[in-house]
Amino acid sequence: TRVLESRGIPTLAIASDEFAALARQVSADLSFPDARIVVVAHPIGGEPDEVLHRRAEGAIDELIREMGESSA
């Protein structure tokens, strides 16, 4: 993510709510405290496609907003 961002390519991470704090901490530890992280409901693994599609639809506005901010 950091390498792509340094090349002007916007990135975004998706983390489940169980791992959101860890994702933020790792980003900060890697000197990337402003990493864009969108949080979705846990779990992700093992869920049926229909459940994941609903979660993705619920997160799409935030994804678009976050990526829009990256190009501003």
XYZ file of N, CA and C in Angstrom:
216
model
N 0.823 -1.190 0.000
C 0.000 0.000 0.000
C 0.863 1.249 0.000
N 1.841 1.289 0.864
C 2.700 2.475 0.979
C 3.436 2.748 -0.323
N 3.949 1.707 -0.957
C 4.685 1.869 -2.219
C 3.759 2.402 -3.300
N 2.572 1.831 -3.410
C 1.629 2.302 -4.424
C 1.224 3.745 -4.168
N 0.928 4.075 -2.931
C 0.563 5.452 -2.594
C 1.695 6.413 -2.937
N 2.942 6.021 -2.691
C 4.071 6.896 -2.996
C 4.214 7.123 -4.494
N 3.647 6.244 -5.289
C 3.650 6.388 -6.754
C 2.404 7.073 -7.279
N 1.574 7.555 -6.359
C 0.366 8.268 -6.756
C -0.819 7.363 -7.047
N -0.715 6.100 -6.685
C -1.810 5.156 -6.907
C -2.564 5.010 -5.592
N -3.819 5.496 -5.540
C -4.558 5.430 -4.286
C -4.885 3.993 -3.897
N -4.821 3.730 -2.612
C -5.118 2.400 -2.096
C -6.063 2.498 -0.906
N -6.627 1.371 -0.574
C -7.550 1.297 0.534
C -7.510 -0.126 1.076
N -7.527 -0.262 2.379
C -7.574 -1.577 3.006
C -8.973 -1.816 3.541
N -9.378 -3.064 3.547
C -10.655 -3.459 4.133
C -10.339 -4.414 5.269
N -10.890 -4.122 6.445
C -10.677 -4.968 7.615
C -12.019 -5.251 8.276
N -12.146 -6.424 8.842
C -13.357 -6.694 9.614
C -13.250 -5.968 10.951
N -14.395 -5.731 11.560
C -14.397 -4.954 12.803
C -13.566 -5.609 13.907
N -13.410 -6.910 13.860
C -12.574 -7.595 14.851
C -11.088 -7.260 14.700
N -10.684 -6.830 13.507
C -9.280 -6.577 13.233
C -8.992 -5.115 12.879
N -9.973 -4.252 13.010
C -9.798 -2.849 12.636
C -8.711 -2.167 13.462
N -8.727 -2.380 14.768
C -7.707 -1.749 15.623
C -6.318 -2.259 15.253
N -6.205 -3.549 14.983
C -4.918 -4.112 14.581
C -4.467 -3.517 13.253
N -5.370 -3.383 12.311
C -5.018 -2.802 11.004
C -4.511 -1.379 11.171
N -5.183 -0.600 12.023
C -4.739 0.780 12.270
C -3.381 0.812 12.966
N -3.184 -0.084 13.929
C -1.915 -0.121 14.651
C -0.769 -0.518 13.727
N -0.975 -1.525 12.908
C 0.075 -1.955 11.973
C 0.394 -0.834 10.996
N -0.633 -0.158 10.503
C -0.403 0.966 9.590
C 0.441 2.041 10.262
N 0.093 2.365 11.488
C 0.860 3.376 12.227
C 2.285 2.904 12.478
N 2.441 1.632 12.849
C 3.781 1.084 13.100
C 4.650 1.115 11.852
N 4.018 1.049 10.693
C 4.744 1.081 9.419
C 4.849 2.494 8.859
N 4.658 3.482 9.737
C 4.760 4.905 9.366
C 3.746 5.301 8.306
N 2.563 4.732 8.397
C 1.486 5.060 7.468
C 0.195 5.252 8.274
N 0.218 6.211 9.220
C -0.923 6.372 10.121
C -2.200 6.850 9.438
N -2.084 7.419 8.261
C -3.254 7.932 7.557
C -3.802 6.954 6.529
N -3.415 5.693 6.626
C -3.909 4.694 5.678
C -5.437 4.667 5.719
N -6.040 4.572 4.554
C -7.498 4.475 4.469
C -7.890 3.024 4.753
N -8.715 2.849 5.777
C -9.172 1.515 6.162
C -10.684 1.564 6.305
N -11.364 0.758 5.520
C -12.813 0.643 5.612
C -13.113 -0.610 6.422
N -13.984 -0.469 7.396
C -14.298 -1.564 8.306
C -15.650 -2.168 7.944
N -15.667 -3.501 7.849
C -16.899 -4.245 7.592
C -17.114 -5.227 8.740
N -18.304 -5.792 8.804
C -18.635 -6.735 9.876
C -17.800 -8.006 9.779
N -17.473 -8.525 10.942
C -16.750 -9.784 11.063
C -17.780 -10.903 11.210
N -17.546 -12.069 10.713
C -16.375 -12.527 9.970
C -16.527 -12.285 8.477
N -15.432 -12.431 7.767
C -15.439 -12.372 6.305
C -15.255 -13.788 5.759
N -14.248 -14.477 6.268
C -13.965 -15.831 5.811
C -15.082 -16.801 6.154
N -15.409 -17.665 5.208
C -16.396 -18.705 5.436
C -17.838 -18.260 5.289
N -18.044 -16.980 5.005
C -19.410 -16.487 4.835
C -19.897 -16.752 3.410
N -21.193 -17.001 3.250
C -21.746 -17.191 1.903
C -21.616 -15.914 1.078
N -21.545 -16.094 -0.227
C -21.419 -14.946 -1.128
C -22.506 -13.905 -0.900
N -23.731 -14.347 -0.647
C -24.837 -13.396 -0.463
C -24.577 -12.464 0.720
N -24.033 -13.006 1.789
C -23.730 -12.203 2.978
C -22.635 -11.197 2.656
N -21.604 -11.655 1.975
C -20.502 -10.752 1.622
C -20.962 -9.678 0.649
N -21.840 -10.014 -0.269
C -22.368 -9.011 -1.198
C -23.137 -7.931 -0.444
N -23.952 -8.329 0.528
C -24.693 -7.341 1.328
C -23.737 -6.440 2.104
N -22.701 -7.022 2.660
C -21.721 -6.221 3.408
C -20.996 -5.246 2.475
N -20.658 -5.722 1.297
C -19.983 -4.851 0.328
C -20.899 -3.703 -0.078
N -22.154 -4.018 -0.318
C -23.110 -2.960 -0.670
C -23.245 -1.949 0.459
N -23.186 -2.428 1.694
C -23.278 -1.530 2.838
C -22.049 -0.650 3.004
N -20.926 -1.072 2.455
C -19.677 -0.320 2.601
C -19.337 0.529 1.382
N -20.099 0.386 0.305
C -19.709 1.029 -0.964
C -19.633 2.552 -0.850
N -20.553 3.168 -0.136
C -20.502 4.634 -0.010
C -19.225 5.085 0.683
N -18.836 4.372 1.728
C -17.596 4.726 2.426
C -16.382 4.478 1.539
N -16.403 3.375 0.791
C -15.301 3.086 -0.139
C -15.146 4.212 -1.154
N -16.244 4.629 -1.735
C -16.210 5.702 -2.736
C -15.741 7.004 -2.105
N -16.246 7.313 -0.921
C -15.851 8.546 -0.230
C -14.342 8.534 0.070
N -13.855 7.430 0.600
C -12.434 7.325 0.923
C -11.557 7.446 -0.319
N -11.932 6.788 -1.387
C -11.128 6.857 -2.597
C -11.245 8.234 -3.254
N -12.389 8.863 -3.112
C -12.543 10.212 -3.629
C -11.641 11.183 -2.913
N -11.483 11.003 -1.615
C -10.595 11.868 -0.831
C -9.147 11.687 -1.253
N -8.820 10.506 -1.758
C -7.433 10.264 -2.141
C -7.046 11.028 -3.401
N -8.046 11.372 -4.216
C -7.732 12.075 -5.459
C -7.935 13.570 -5.351
N -8.376 14.028 -4.162
C -8.636 15.458 -3.978
C -7.345 16.233 -3.805
